[in-house]
PDB file of C-alpha atoms in Angstrom:
ATOM      1  CA  UNK A  97      -0.005  -0.016   0.004  1.00  0.00           C
ATOM      2  CA  UNK A  98       1.407   3.380  -1.001  1.00  0.00           C
ATOM      3  CA  UNK A  99       1.829   6.054   1.622  1.00  0.00           C
ATOM      4  CA  UNK A 100       1.952   9.751   1.089  1.00  0.00           C
ATOM      5  CA  UNK A 101       5.267  11.264   2.063  1.00  0.00           C
ATOM      6  CA  UNK A 102       5.434  12.328   5.737  1.00  0.00           C
ATOM      7  CA  UNK A 103       2.065  10.734   6.479  1.00  0.00           C
ATOM      8  CA  UNK A 104       1.878  10.155  10.223  1.00  0.00           C
ATOM      9  CA  UNK A 105       5.456  11.337  10.598  1.00  0.00           C
ATOM     10  CA  UNK A 106       6.988  14.480  12.064  1.00  0.00           C
ATOM     11  CA  UNK A 107       7.451  17.110   9.360  1.00  0.00           C
ATOM     12  CA  UNK A 108      11.091  17.480   8.376  1.00  0.00           C
ATOM     13  CA  UNK A 109      12.864  20.731   9.086  1.00  0.00           C
ATOM     14  CA  UNK A 110      13.759  22.679   6.001  1.00  0.00           C
ATOM     15  CA  UNK A 111      17.464  23.487   5.809  1.00  0.00           C
ATOM     16  CA  UNK A 112      19.667  25.778   3.774  1.00  0.00           C
ATOM     17  CA  UNK A 113      23.414  25.612   3.262  1.00  0.00           C
ATOM     18  CA  UNK A 114      25.038  29.042   3.347  1.00  0.00           C
ATOM     19  CA  UNK A 115      28.313  29.580   1.514  1.00  0.00           C
ATOM     20  CA  UNK A 116      30.437  31.835   3.705  1.00  0.00           C
ATOM     21  CA  UNK A 117      33.006  34.414   2.617  1.00  0.00           C
ATOM     22  CA  UNK A 118      35.888  32.304   3.903  1.00  0.00           C
ATOM     23  CA  UNK A 119      34.931  29.414   1.577  1.00  0.00           C
ATOM     24  CA  UNK A 120      33.360  27.288   4.269  1.00  0.00           C
ATOM     25  CA  UNK A 121      29.676  26.442   4.502  1.00  0.00           C
ATOM     26  CA  UNK A 122      27.088  26.442   7.299  1.00  0.00           C
ATOM     27  CA  UNK A 123      23.916  24.364   7.491  1.00  0.00           C
ATOM     28  CA  UNK A 124      20.936  26.364   8.821  1.00  0.00           C
ATOM     29  CA  UNK A 125      17.363  25.549   9.768  1.00  0.00           C
ATOM     30  CA  UNK A 126      14.730  27.709   8.079  1.00  0.00           C
ATOM     31  CA  UNK A 127      12.766  29.256  10.906  1.00  0.00           C
ATOM     32  CA  UNK A 128      10.295  31.177   8.755  1.00  0.00           C
ATOM     33  CA  UNK A 129       9.760  33.186   5.597  1.00  0.00           C
ATOM     34  CA  UNK A 130       7.964  36.468   6.294  1.00  0.00           C
ATOM     35  CA  UNK A 131       7.030  39.765   4.702  1.00  0.00           C
ATOM     36  CA  UNK A 132       8.331  43.171   5.809  1.00  0.00           C
ATOM     37  CA  UNK A 133       8.183  46.480   3.960  1.00  0.00           C
ATOM     38  CA  UNK A 134       6.711  44.878   0.825  1.00  0.00           C
ATOM     39  CA  UNK A 135       9.455  42.264   0.411  1.00  0.00           C
ATOM     40  CA  UNK A 136       9.979  38.665   1.536  1.00  0.00           C
ATOM     41  CA  UNK A 137      12.687  37.710   4.011  1.00  0.00           C
ATOM     42  CA  UNK A 138      13.927  34.460   5.524  1.00  0.00           C
ATOM     43  CA  UNK A 139      15.117  33.779   9.080  1.00  0.00           C
ATOM     44  CA  UNK A 140      17.809  31.133   9.453  1.00  0.00           C
ATOM     45  CA  UNK A 141      19.290  29.482  12.554  1.00  0.00           C
ATOM     46  CA  UNK A 142      22.656  27.681  12.294  1.00  0.00           C
ATOM     47  CA  UNK A 143      22.127  23.975  13.008  1.00  0.00           C
ATOM     48  CA  UNK A 144      25.077  23.868  15.429  1.00  0.00           C
ATOM     49  CA  UNK A 145      23.146  26.368  17.596  1.00  0.00           C
ATOM     50  CA  UNK A 146      19.638  25.094  16.951  1.00  0.00           C
ATOM     51  CA  UNK A 147      19.378  23.308  20.302  1.00  0.00           C
ATOM     52  CA  UNK A 148      20.379  26.343  22.377  1.00  0.00           C
ATOM     53  CA  UNK A 149      17.816  28.801  23.701  1.00  0.00           C
ATOM     54  CA  UNK A 150      19.751  31.879  22.509  1.00  0.00           C
ATOM     55  CA  UNK A 151      20.872  31.122  18.987  1.00  0.00           C
ATOM     56  CA  UNK A 152      21.918  33.826  16.565  1.00  0.00           C
ATOM     57  CA  UNK A 153      19.403  34.228  13.732  1.00  0.00           C
ATOM     58  CA  UNK A 154      20.460  35.265  10.247  1.00  0.00           C
ATOM     59  CA  UNK A 155      18.065  37.420   8.196  1.00  0.00           C
ATOM     60  CA  UNK A 156      18.221  37.596   4.389  1.00  0.00           C
ATOM     61  CA  UNK A 157      16.093  38.868   1.527  1.00  0.00           C
ATOM     62  CA  UNK A 158      14.236  35.925   0.023  1.00  0.00           C
ATOM     63  CA  UNK A 159      13.078  35.700  -3.620  1.00  0.00           C
ATOM     64  CA  UNK A 160      11.916  32.977  -5.974  1.00  0.00           C
ATOM     65  CA  UNK A 161      12.412  33.069  -9.746  1.00  0.00           C
ATOM     66  CA  UNK A 162       9.717  32.195 -12.260  1.00  0.00           C
ATOM     67  CA  UNK A 163      10.503  28.477 -11.814  1.00  0.00           C
ATOM     68  CA  UNK A 164      10.159  28.666  -8.035  1.00  0.00           C
ATOM     69  CA  UNK A 165      13.911  28.429  -7.363  1.00  0.00           C
ATOM     70  CA  UNK A 166      14.748  30.328  -4.178  1.00  0.00           C
ATOM     71  CA  UNK A 167      17.570  32.825  -3.799  1.00  0.00           C
ATOM     72  CA  UNK A 168      18.928  34.688  -0.769  1.00  0.00           C
ATOM     73  CA  UNK A 169      20.490  38.147  -0.776  1.00  0.00           C
ATOM     74  CA  UNK A 170      22.108  40.236   1.893  1.00  0.00           C
ATOM     75  CA  UNK A 171      20.064  43.066   3.328  1.00  0.00           C
ATOM     76  CA  UNK A 172      21.517  46.226   1.863  1.00  0.00           C
ATOM     77  CA  UNK A 173      21.385  48.885   4.524  1.00  0.00           C
ATOM     78  CA  UNK A 174      20.836  49.506   8.227  1.00  0.00           C
ATOM     79  CA  UNK A 175      17.390  51.074   7.730  1.00  0.00           C
ATOM     80  CA  UNK A 176      16.114  48.051   5.819  1.00  0.00           C
ATOM     81  CA  UNK A 177      17.651  45.695   8.379  1.00  0.00           C
ATOM     82  CA  UNK A 178      15.938  47.522  11.252  1.00  0.00           C
ATOM     83  CA  UNK A 179      12.527  47.119   9.507  1.00  0.00           C
ATOM     84  CA  UNK A 180      13.169  43.415   8.939  1.00  0.00           C
ATOM     85  CA  UNK A 181      14.438  42.848  12.496  1.00  0.00           C
ATOM     86  CA  UNK A 182      11.388  44.583  13.965  1.00  0.00           C
ATOM     87  CA  UNK A 183       9.024  42.524  11.797  1.00  0.00           C
ATOM     88  CA  UNK A 184      10.787  39.306  12.833  1.00  0.00           C
ATOM     89  CA  UNK A 185      10.653  40.305  16.539  1.00  0.00           C
ATOM     90  CA  UNK A 186       6.904  40.978  16.213  1.00  0.00           C
ATOM     91  CA  UNK A 187       6.445  37.606  14.578  1.00  0.00           C
ATOM     92  CA  UNK A 188       8.284  35.921  17.465  1.00  0.00           C
ATOM     93  CA  UNK A 189       6.216  37.867  20.055  1.00  0.00           C
ATOM     94  CA  UNK A 190       2.987  36.772  18.311  1.00  0.00           C
ATOM     95  CA  UNK A 191       4.077  33.119  18.259  1.00  0.00           C
ATOM     96  CA  UNK A 192       5.096  33.203  21.880  1.00  0.00           C
ATOM     97  CA  UNK A 193       1.747  34.742  22.809  1.00  0.00           C
ATOM     98  CA  UNK A 194      -0.088  32.040  20.796  1.00  0.00           C
ATOM     99  CA  UNK A 195       1.916  29.332  22.561  1.00  0.00           C
ATOM    100  CA  UNK A 196       1.197  30.851  25.975  1.00  0.00           C
ATOM    101  CA  UNK A 197      -2.523  31.160  25.222  1.00  0.00           C
ATOM    102  CA  UNK A 198      -2.570  27.571  23.905  1.00  0.00           C
ATOM    103  CA  UNK A 199      -0.905  26.322  27.106  1.00  0.00           C
ATOM    104  CA  UNK A 200      -3.305  28.262  29.311  1.00  0.00           C
ATOM    105  CA  UNK A 201      -6.285  26.759  27.550  1.00  0.00           C
ATOM    106  CA  UNK A 202      -4.947  23.220  28.250  1.00  0.00           C
ATOM    107  CA  UNK A 203      -4.705  23.768  32.034  1.00  0.00           C
TER     108      UNK A 203
END
């Protein structure tokens, strides 16, 4: 009997491999793709820090071409980065609130 992928299984984490300036690479977990200031951005957490509570999150511009192939680009300036960082912080605050409300309802 055929089974659909991931049926009754935990969803797999999406990962991205970043090519660093020094020629090395870093595997990151995709936390979320979100919109800020009319553009899409992606939040990445390095896998070697994914288990810690206070991991450093990397934010990049996120785009897909006509074929759906993703690309990441550095955020150009401080003003844009501040907008993106604020939007990501709000997203985190909303999720934490939702988790807290969900826990309260179970008690």
